Every structure is written in structure tokens, then in C-alpha cells.
Coordinates of C-alpha atoms in Angstrom, one line a residue:
M48 CA -11.9 153.3 -74.1
D49 CA -10.5 149.6 -74.4
Q50 CA -11.8 147.7 -72.2
S51 CA -9.1 145.5 -71.7
F52 CA -7.0 148.6 -70.7
L53 CA -9.3 149.9 -68.0
L54 CA -9.6 146.3 -66.5
M55 CA -5.6 146.6 -66.0
L56 CA -5.7 149.8 -64.8
T57 CA -8.4 148.6 -62.0
N58 CA -6.1 146.0 -60.8
L59 CA -2.7 148.7 -60.8
L60 CA -5.4 150.7 -58.8
H61 CA -5.9 147.6 -56.4
L62 CA -2.7 146.7 -56.2
Q63 CA -1.1 150.4 -55.4
N64 CA -3.8 150.5 -52.9
H65 CA -2.7 147.4 -51.3
L66 CA 1.1 148.6 -51.1
D67 CA 1.1 151.7 -50.3
P68 CA -2.6 152.6 -48.4
T69 CA -1.8 156.1 -47.1
T70 CA -1.8 157.3 -50.8
S71 CA -4.8 155.7 -51.5
I72 CA -6.4 156.5 -54.8
L73 CA -9.5 153.8 -54.8
S74 CA -12.0 155.7 -53.1
D75 CA -12.8 152.9 -49.9
S76 CA -16.1 152.3 -50.4
S77 CA -16.8 153.4 -46.8
S78 CA -15.9 157.2 -48.0
S79 CA -18.2 159.9 -49.8
Y80 CA -17.7 162.2 -52.1
S81 CA -17.2 165.0 -50.6
S82 CA -14.1 163.6 -48.6
S83 CA -12.7 163.0 -52.2
I84 CA -13.0 166.4 -53.6
S85 CA -11.9 168.0 -50.0
S86 CA -8.6 165.8 -50.2
P87 CA -7.2 164.8 -53.6
T88 CA -4.1 162.9 -54.2
S89 CA -1.9 164.3 -56.6
P90 CA 0.8 163.4 -58.8
T91 CA 3.0 165.1 -57.0
S92 CA 2.1 163.7 -53.8
L93 CA 2.5 160.2 -55.8
L94 CA 5.8 161.6 -56.2
T95 CA 6.7 162.7 -52.8
S96 CA 5.5 159.4 -51.7
T97 CA 8.1 157.6 -49.5
S98 CA 6.9 154.5 -50.8
A99 CA 7.8 153.0 -54.4
A100 CA 4.6 151.8 -55.7
P101 CA 3.0 154.9 -56.3
L102 CA 6.1 155.9 -58.3
L103 CA 5.6 152.3 -59.6
F104 CA 2.1 152.4 -60.6
F105 CA 2.4 156.4 -62.5
T106 CA 4.9 155.0 -64.4
I107 CA 3.5 151.5 -65.6
A108 CA 0.2 153.3 -66.2
S109 CA 1.6 156.5 -68.2
V110 CA 2.9 153.1 -70.3
L111 CA -0.4 151.7 -70.8
S112 CA -2.5 154.8 -71.4
Y113 CA 0.0 155.6 -74.0
L114 CA -0.6 152.5 -75.8
A115 CA -4.3 153.1 -75.2
T116 CA -4.3 156.0 -77.3
H117 CA -1.9 155.1 -79.9
H118 CA -3.2 152.1 -81.7
S119 CA -1.1 149.6 -83.7
P120 CA -0.7 150.6 -87.1
N121 CA -1.8 147.0 -88.3
K122 CA -4.7 147.2 -86.7
K123 CA -8.1 146.8 -89.4
P124 CA -10.7 149.2 -87.9
K125 CA -14.4 147.4 -87.5
T126 CA -16.2 148.2 -90.4
S127 CA -20.1 146.4 -91.1
P128 CA -20.4 144.2 -94.2
N129 CA -23.3 147.0 -95.7
N130 CA -20.6 149.5 -95.6
D131 CA -18.2 147.5 -97.5
N132 CA -20.7 146.3 -100.0
N133 CA -21.0 150.4 -101.0
N134 CA -17.4 151.2 -100.4
P135 CA -15.2 149.8 -103.2
S136 CA -11.9 151.0 -101.0
S137 CA -12.7 148.9 -98.4
P138 CA -10.6 145.6 -97.1
S139 CA -13.1 143.3 -97.3
H140 CA -14.3 144.7 -100.5
A141 CA -10.7 144.1 -101.9
A142 CA -10.0 141.0 -100.9
A143 CA -14.0 139.9 -102.2
A144 CA -13.2 141.5 -105.4
A145 CA -9.7 139.6 -105.8
E146 CA -11.5 136.5 -105.5
F147 CA -13.0 137.6 -109.5
S148 CA -9.5 139.1 -110.4
V149 CA -8.1 139.2 -113.9
S150 CA -4.9 137.2 -112.4
A151 CA -7.6 135.0 -110.3
F152 CA -9.2 133.8 -113.5
R153 CA -6.0 133.7 -114.7
A154 CA -4.6 130.8 -112.1
L155 CA -8.2 129.1 -112.9
S156 CA -8.4 128.8 -116.5
T157 CA -4.3 128.3 -117.4
E158 CA -2.9 127.3 -114.4
H159 CA -5.1 124.9 -112.8
I160 CA -7.6 124.2 -115.1
W161 CA -5.6 121.3 -117.0
A162 CA -4.5 119.7 -113.7
M163 CA -8.0 118.8 -113.4
E164 CA -9.6 115.8 -114.4
A165 CA -12.3 116.6 -117.1
P166 CA -15.1 116.3 -115.1
L167 CA -13.9 118.2 -112.3
R168 CA -13.2 121.0 -114.8
D169 CA -16.4 121.3 -116.3
A170 CA -18.3 121.3 -113.4
Q171 CA -16.5 123.6 -111.8
W172 CA -16.9 126.2 -114.9
R173 CA -20.8 125.1 -115.4
S174 CA -20.9 126.5 -111.3
L175 CA -19.6 130.0 -112.4
Y176 CA -20.2 130.0 -115.8
G177 CA -23.2 128.0 -116.6
L178 CA -21.1 126.4 -119.0
S179 CA -18.7 123.9 -119.4
Y180 CA -15.0 124.8 -120.1
P181 CA -15.0 123.5 -123.9
V182 CA -18.2 125.2 -124.5
F183 CA -16.7 128.2 -122.9
T184 CA -13.5 128.7 -124.6
T185 CA -15.8 127.9 -128.3
V186 CA -17.7 131.1 -127.3
V187 CA -14.2 133.4 -126.9
D188 CA -12.6 132.2 -129.7
K189 CA -15.7 133.2 -131.8
L190 CA -15.9 136.6 -129.7
K191 CA -12.4 137.3 -129.4
P192 CA -11.6 139.3 -132.8
Y193 CA -14.8 141.4 -132.5
I194 CA -14.3 142.2 -128.8
T195 CA -11.0 142.6 -129.7
Q196 CA -11.6 145.5 -132.4
S197 CA -13.4 147.4 -129.7
Q198 CA -10.3 148.0 -127.7
L199 CA -11.5 146.9 -125.0
S200 CA -9.4 147.3 -121.6
L201 CA -10.0 143.7 -120.5
P202 CA -8.7 140.5 -121.9
S203 CA -11.8 138.9 -124.0
D204 CA -11.7 136.1 -122.3
Y205 CA -12.1 137.4 -118.8
A206 CA -14.8 139.8 -120.3
V207 CA -16.8 136.8 -121.7
A208 CA -16.6 135.2 -118.6
M209 CA -17.8 137.9 -116.5
V210 CA -21.0 138.5 -118.6
L211 CA -21.7 134.6 -118.8
S212 CA -21.9 134.6 -114.4
R213 CA -24.1 137.7 -115.1
L214 CA -26.2 135.9 -117.4
F215 CA -26.0 132.5 -115.8
H216 CA -26.4 133.9 -112.0
G217 CA -28.7 136.2 -112.4
F218 CA -26.6 139.2 -110.9
S219 CA -27.4 143.0 -111.4
A220 CA -24.4 145.6 -112.8
K221 CA -24.0 146.7 -109.0
T222 CA -23.4 143.3 -107.2
L223 CA -21.2 142.2 -110.1
A224 CA -19.2 145.3 -109.8
T225 CA -18.8 144.9 -106.4
R226 CA -17.6 141.3 -107.0
Y227 CA -15.1 141.9 -110.2
G228 CA -14.1 145.3 -108.3
L229 CA -15.3 147.4 -111.5
E230 CA -18.1 150.7 -111.9
P231 CA -21.7 149.2 -112.9
Y232 CA -21.8 151.2 -115.6
L233 CA -18.6 149.8 -117.1
I234 CA -20.1 146.1 -116.0
S235 CA -23.3 147.0 -117.8
K236 CA -20.9 148.4 -121.5
I237 CA -19.5 145.3 -121.0
T238 CA -23.2 143.1 -120.9
N239 CA -24.1 145.4 -123.4
M240 CA -21.6 144.8 -125.8
V241 CA -21.3 140.7 -125.5
T242 CA -24.8 140.3 -125.7
R243 CA -25.2 142.0 -128.7
L244 CA -22.4 139.9 -129.9
L245 CA -23.5 137.3 -129.2
A246 CA -27.6 138.1 -130.5
T247 CA -25.6 139.1 -133.7
K248 CA -22.6 137.5 -135.0
L249 CA -23.2 134.2 -133.2
Y250 CA -27.0 133.9 -133.8
P251 CA -26.8 132.9 -137.3
E252 CA -24.3 130.1 -137.1
F253 CA -26.0 128.6 -134.7
I254 CA -30.1 129.4 -134.9
K255 CA -31.1 128.5 -138.4
I256 CA -33.9 127.2 -140.4
P257 CA -33.7 123.7 -141.1
V258 CA -34.3 124.0 -144.5
S259 CA -31.1 121.3 -145.8
R260 CA -32.7 118.3 -146.9
R261 CA -30.5 116.0 -144.3
R262 CA -31.7 118.6 -141.5
L263 CA -35.3 118.8 -142.4
V264 CA -35.5 114.6 -142.6
E265 CA -33.6 114.3 -139.5
T266 CA -36.0 116.8 -137.8
T267 CA -39.2 115.2 -139.5
Q268 CA -38.0 111.7 -138.3
G269 CA -37.1 113.0 -134.7
F270 CA -40.5 114.7 -133.8
Q271 CA -42.2 111.3 -135.3
E272 CA -41.3 108.7 -133.5
L273 CA -41.9 111.3 -130.9
T274 CA -46.2 112.3 -132.0
S275 CA -46.6 109.1 -134.5
L276 CA -47.0 112.1 -136.5
P277 CA -45.6 112.8 -140.2
N278 CA -43.1 116.1 -141.2
I279 CA -43.5 118.1 -138.0
C280 CA -40.1 120.3 -138.2
G281 CA -40.4 121.7 -135.6
A282 CA -43.0 123.1 -132.7
I283 CA -43.9 127.4 -131.7
D284 CA -44.7 128.7 -127.8
G285 CA -44.1 132.1 -126.6
T286 CA -43.4 133.1 -123.2
A287 CA -43.3 136.2 -120.8
V288 CA -39.8 137.6 -119.5
R289 CA -40.3 139.4 -116.8
L290 CA -38.4 143.1 -116.2
Q291 CA -37.1 144.0 -113.1
H292 CA -37.3 147.3 -113.9
L293 CA -39.7 149.2 -116.8
P294 CA -38.5 153.3 -116.8
S295 CA -41.1 155.7 -116.0
D296 CA -40.8 157.3 -119.0
T297 CA -42.2 154.0 -121.0
V298 CA -44.6 155.3 -123.7
N299 CA -47.6 152.6 -123.5
S300 CA -46.2 151.2 -120.4
S301 CA -49.7 149.7 -119.3
M302 CA -48.9 147.6 -123.0
Y303 CA -46.1 146.0 -120.9
F304 CA -48.0 144.3 -117.9
S305 CA -48.3 140.5 -119.0
K306 CA -51.8 138.4 -117.7
Y307 CA -49.4 138.0 -114.4
G308 CA -48.9 141.2 -113.5
S309 CA -45.8 142.0 -114.6
P310 CA -43.9 144.1 -116.6
S311 CA -42.3 141.7 -119.4
V312 CA -41.7 141.4 -122.9
L313 CA -42.4 138.4 -124.9
L314 CA -40.3 135.9 -126.7
Q315 CA -41.4 133.6 -129.5
V316 CA -39.5 130.5 -130.2
V317 CA -39.7 127.4 -132.3
A318 CA -37.4 124.9 -131.5
D319 CA -36.9 120.6 -133.1
H320 CA -36.9 117.3 -131.5
K321 CA -33.8 117.9 -129.8
K322 CA -34.8 121.1 -127.8
I323 CA -32.7 123.2 -129.9
F324 CA -33.7 126.6 -131.1
W325 CA -33.8 127.1 -134.8
D326 CA -35.7 130.6 -134.6
V327 CA -36.2 132.9 -131.9
C328 CA -38.3 136.7 -131.9
V329 CA -38.3 139.2 -129.0
K330 CA -40.6 142.1 -130.7
A331 CA -43.7 142.3 -128.5
P332 CA -44.7 144.1 -125.5
G333 CA -45.8 141.5 -122.5
G334 CA -49.1 142.9 -122.8
F335 CA -50.0 141.2 -126.2
D336 CA -51.3 137.7 -126.6
D337 CA -49.5 135.2 -129.1
A338 CA -50.9 135.4 -131.9
T339 CA -50.7 138.8 -132.2
H340 CA -46.9 138.7 -131.5
F341 CA -46.4 135.3 -134.2
R342 CA -48.3 137.6 -137.2
D343 CA -45.4 140.8 -136.2
S344 CA -42.8 138.1 -136.6
L345 CA -40.1 137.3 -139.3
L346 CA -41.0 134.1 -139.6
Y347 CA -44.6 134.4 -140.1
N348 CA -44.6 136.9 -143.2
R349 CA -41.6 134.6 -144.9
L350 CA -43.8 131.3 -144.0
I351 CA -47.0 133.3 -145.4
S352 CA -45.3 134.6 -148.5
G353 CA -43.8 131.5 -149.2
D354 CA -40.3 132.5 -148.8
I355 CA -39.8 129.8 -146.9
V356 CA -39.4 126.5 -149.0
W357 CA -39.5 123.3 -147.5
D358 CA -38.6 120.2 -149.9
K359 CA -39.9 117.0 -148.6
G360 CA -43.9 116.5 -148.7
V361 CA -45.8 113.1 -147.7
N362 CA -49.2 112.0 -148.8
V363 CA -51.7 111.9 -146.2
R364 CA -55.2 110.3 -147.4
G365 CA -55.4 112.1 -150.4
Q366 CA -53.5 115.7 -148.9
H367 CA -50.0 116.9 -149.7
V368 CA -48.4 117.7 -146.5
R369 CA -45.6 119.5 -146.2
P370 CA -43.7 120.1 -143.4
Y371 CA -45.3 122.3 -140.6
I372 CA -45.1 123.2 -137.1
V373 CA -47.0 122.8 -134.6
G374 CA -48.6 125.1 -131.5
D375 CA -50.8 125.4 -128.8
W376 CA -54.3 127.3 -129.8
C377 CA -53.4 130.7 -128.6
F378 CA -51.6 130.5 -132.4
P379 CA -53.5 130.5 -135.5
L380 CA -54.4 128.0 -137.3
L381 CA -53.0 127.8 -140.4
S382 CA -51.3 125.2 -143.4
F383 CA -48.0 125.8 -141.8
L384 CA -49.1 125.5 -138.6
L385 CA -51.0 123.1 -136.5
T386 CA -52.8 122.9 -133.4
P387 CA -55.5 121.2 -131.6
F388 CA -59.0 120.7 -132.1
S389 CA -59.3 121.4 -128.7
W390 CA -57.7 122.5 -125.5
N391 CA -59.1 120.2 -123.3
R392 CA -59.6 116.6 -125.2
T393 CA -63.4 117.0 -126.0
G394 CA -63.1 116.1 -130.0
S395 CA -63.8 113.0 -131.2
P396 CA -61.1 109.5 -131.0
A397 CA -59.3 109.9 -133.9
Q398 CA -59.4 113.9 -132.8
N399 CA -58.0 113.6 -129.4
A400 CA -55.6 111.3 -130.3
Y401 CA -54.0 113.9 -132.9
D402 CA -54.2 116.7 -129.8
E403 CA -52.3 114.2 -127.8
G404 CA -49.7 113.2 -130.3
L405 CA -49.2 117.0 -131.1
M406 CA -48.8 118.1 -127.5
K407 CA -45.7 115.6 -127.5
G408 CA -44.3 117.6 -130.0
R409 CA -45.3 120.8 -128.5
K410 CA -43.5 119.6 -125.3
M411 CA -40.1 119.9 -126.3
V412 CA -40.8 123.7 -127.3
E413 CA -42.0 123.6 -123.4
E414 CA -39.3 122.0 -122.0
A415 CA -36.6 124.1 -124.3
I416 CA -38.1 126.9 -122.4
G417 CA -37.9 125.6 -119.4
L418 CA -34.1 124.9 -119.5
L419 CA -33.3 128.3 -121.3
K420 CA -35.0 130.2 -117.8
G421 CA -34.0 127.7 -115.8
R422 CA -29.8 127.9 -117.2
W423 CA -29.7 131.6 -117.8
K424 CA -31.5 132.8 -114.4
I425 CA -31.8 136.5 -115.5
L426 CA -34.1 135.9 -117.7
Q427 CA -36.6 135.2 -114.1
N428 CA -36.0 138.8 -113.8
L429 CA -34.0 140.8 -116.2
N430 CA -32.2 143.4 -114.5
V431 CA -31.0 145.5 -118.2
G432 CA -32.5 148.0 -119.4
L433 CA -35.7 148.0 -121.2
S434 CA -34.0 148.9 -124.5
H435 CA -30.7 146.0 -124.0
A436 CA -33.6 143.8 -123.0
P437 CA -34.0 141.8 -126.9
Q438 CA -30.4 141.5 -127.6
T439 CA -30.0 140.0 -124.0
I440 CA -32.5 137.6 -124.2
V441 CA -31.3 136.5 -127.9
A442 CA -28.3 136.3 -126.8
C443 CA -29.2 133.5 -123.8
C444 CA -31.0 131.9 -126.3
V445 CA -28.1 131.5 -128.6
L446 CA -26.1 130.1 -125.8
H447 CA -28.8 127.6 -125.0
N448 CA -28.7 126.4 -128.2
L449 CA -25.1 125.9 -127.4
C450 CA -25.0 124.1 -124.9
Q451 CA -27.9 121.8 -125.9
I452 CA -25.1 121.1 -128.8
A453 CA -22.7 120.0 -126.5
R454 CA -24.7 117.9 -125.0
E455 CA -24.6 120.2 -121.6
P456 CA -26.1 118.4 -118.9
E457 CA -29.9 119.9 -118.5
P458 CA -30.3 122.0 -115.1
E459 CA -34.2 121.8 -113.5
L460 CA -36.7 123.4 -115.5
W461 CA -38.2 126.8 -115.4
R462 CA -42.4 125.7 -114.7
E463 CA -44.5 128.0 -116.9
P464 CA -48.0 128.7 -116.1
E465 CA -50.7 126.6 -117.6
E466 CA -53.0 128.4 -120.1
N467 CA -55.9 128.0 -121.8
G468 CA -58.1 129.8 -123.6
S469 CA -60.5 130.1 -127.1
P470 CA -58.1 130.4 -131.0
P471 CA -57.7 133.3 -131.9
R472 CA -59.8 134.6 -134.7
V473 CA -58.9 133.9 -138.5
L474 CA -57.7 137.3 -140.5
E475 CA -59.0 138.0 -144.1
N476 CA -55.6 137.1 -145.5
E477 CA -55.2 134.0 -143.7
K478 CA -58.5 131.9 -144.7
S479 CA -57.1 130.2 -147.4
F480 CA -53.9 128.7 -145.6
Y481 CA -56.8 128.7 -142.4
Y482 CA -59.5 126.3 -144.3
Y483 CA -56.6 124.2 -145.4
G484 CA -54.5 123.5 -142.6
E485 CA -58.8 122.3 -141.4
S486 CA -58.5 120.0 -143.9
L487 CA -54.7 118.7 -143.3
R488 CA -55.6 118.7 -139.4
Q489 CA -58.1 115.9 -139.9
A490 CA -56.2 114.0 -142.6
L491 CA -53.7 113.6 -140.1
A492 CA -55.8 113.2 -137.1
D493 CA -58.0 110.2 -139.0
D494 CA -54.8 108.6 -140.6
L495 CA -52.9 108.4 -136.8
Y496 CA -56.3 107.2 -135.1
Q497 CA -56.3 104.6 -137.8
R498 CA -53.1 103.3 -137.8
L499 CA -53.4 103.2 -133.9
S500 CA -56.3 101.2 -133.5
S501 CA -54.5 98.7 -136.3
R502 CA -52.3 98.1 -134.1

């Protein structure tokens, strides 16, 4: 019974006892339990009393009893926060979902968005979806025809916003379902569709090898300003993307555990001097090393077969140097992929100067990966199925490039653990590329050291 009702009832009893002591209802503090049983006060005695007080008390008590047992229809039962999260029909859940409803999204994107100043508008959009409003509309415009063909029951821009919020904040499907008032399976379905479109339809437009003369010159000049080394056209690196869950029926599941002890898949990227990816590969479990992953990539096969032709060469100490990418000691030394002489600067002065310059160039891909994981937090602990992990990672890389091209503010970098180790062994089919790479690397080191010494 409600505490306030009990208090009122007690006060009325005291009042009645004061008005008509001959028909006391409240037991006197000195009376015994037996006496109250032997001579109880009945409703009949109250009604036949000569005093008006018992009748007044009985009437008021009856009204209060009725009110106490018939709650107001507007009074909402109290529920725990945990129950609200798990019950889509609960009032608090409905209120939370309304904030992320289609109508709320429409109000934000159409009625209010153009009334805001551009910096405020874009700051609000970035806090929700990880990118500014103009970049968001670019993504929607490019994906809308494909989403429309899928006959999705939700508006295209709303579906894209929902997926971007998941990638940006790292929400699980269950958490996002609670926010948007949808079933988790539908959230997963929409996430799968949008990330697949990003990874397939937008990939060719926003992730491209710099083969055109204009872009190649711009890239090599950009790297030369950073490193003082000529003809670098990209920096390569790999990173483990942690998986939140690994299915129990995964074949060779031990192969997915990285050297850091968590289940993961490997991402390999090549970035330019602006931290824009021009090649992305997700093919290996987390237990593989960078060299093995690289040799299994399409980029490696295209480079070693001569399929990619970069029409720009420079002469360095009698060596014809074509455009090349740079990587750390975890990658094999090849004519098209140059690595440091040592990982701890134990070479000659010329070799150490070259290593220092090379690592300045490689820093671009390190920072690009840090930006990727810093902005799209889902990559810090990937909460999608293993079969959908590659496309989700590639989709985030596409979005990363869009942000870099649009010069979006860079978030705080996600810091990768430091790596060290010995260079991988040279394969039989790589020996000619390895020996040529050795000659190129030494010529570049001697040339750089001479230029630095003459300043």
C-alpha cells in the first residue's frame, strides 16, 4: 500500500480517537493485545455511535481506500533501466528511439540544418556520423541508386546515417537497435548492405593506384619534400584489426590470433603523402605476418609481373630508379619495395641517413592507419560477423579517403604498438628483384648522404 495513504489513514484514526474516545479504533499504548481481541470495534458500532466523528472517519477512509487501490491511468509504472533497454515496447525505450527516428532525422537534416552556421552544422554532423554534412550528402548521393534498387523500407539517407553512426561510434547491432527502435537483425542487414556498397561501388572511385602522370608527379614530389628521397610513390604497412567475436566453428581458429593475443584479421594499406590510401587488402588472418600477407595480395602480383607501369624514372648514380613504395623491415626488400638497412640504425652514416628519410615517408602510412582507427572506432573492436569483416574494413578505408580528400579535421590518432624484428627471407622467384633493390637502396643512400653533407 502507498506510504502516503497509510500516513493519512493514521492521522484520521488519531483524529477520530480524539473526537470520540468511547469508540477508539487505535489501541491505547497501555492496552493489551488480548483486550483488543476480546472487544473489537466493528463497523456496526461505528455506524450506531452517537458521535458524528466515526461516521465522518468511515466515509473519508472509504474514499481514500478506493483511491489507493485504483491508480491513475496516467501514472507510469517504474521500470529498471535494464528492463527498458531489453524491452522495445517500454516507454523509456520508445522515447530514446524517437530521438533517432526517421522524423527526428528529417527534422535535423532538412528543417534545421540549413539554419545553422556551416561550422556549427558540420561539427554537429561529425559528432553523430564522423564526417561533415557535405561529405555525408556525397556518400548518400553516390549510394542512393543502389539502395533504392534494394527496395529497402527505410529512406536511403536514414540508412546511411544509421550505418555511419555504427562505424563511427563502434556500436553493436544490439545497441543501435535499441537507439533506432529496430530489430538487431535488420541493423545487421542494413550495415552489411551499406558497407558492401562502399567496398565495391565506391572503392574504384576513391581508392586508385597513382598511375596517371599528373598524380604520380604530385605524389613523388610530396614524398621528396618529406624525405629528400626521389620517386617514392607510396608507403605500405599492415595492421591487425581486432575481432570482438570469433565463431566457435571457425576452421583453423588459432590462425586468427595475432601476436598480441587477440583474434583479428590483417589489413594492408598503401598511402600517399596526404595519408590517402591508394591500395587496400584484407585477405589474411591475424596470425599471419606482413610479408606473407603482402605476397598473397593482388598488388604484389601486379608489381612482380610488371602489370603496373609507372612512367616516371630518375637516374641516381647510374641506377635507373622507377617509382617505388617504402615499408619497414617486416616487408621483403624488392626493386619496387625498399626497406631500411636496419631497424635500430646500426648501419653506416649514409645508410642511417637513408633509413631516417625512409621512415619519415613511412610515417604517412602509420598516421593514416592511426586516423582510420581513430575516426571509425568500430575497427578498434570489430563487432560484425567474420564473413562481413573484410568489407566493413574496406568500407571504412573508403570513408577515410573521402574525409582526407575533403580535408576533414583529423581525430586523435589510434596508436599502434611498436614493431621490430628481422627481415623476411627472400623467395626464389624474388631474388633478381632483391638484388636490384639492394643496388637501388645503396645508390639512394650514398646520393642522399652526399647531398646532406654538401649543404
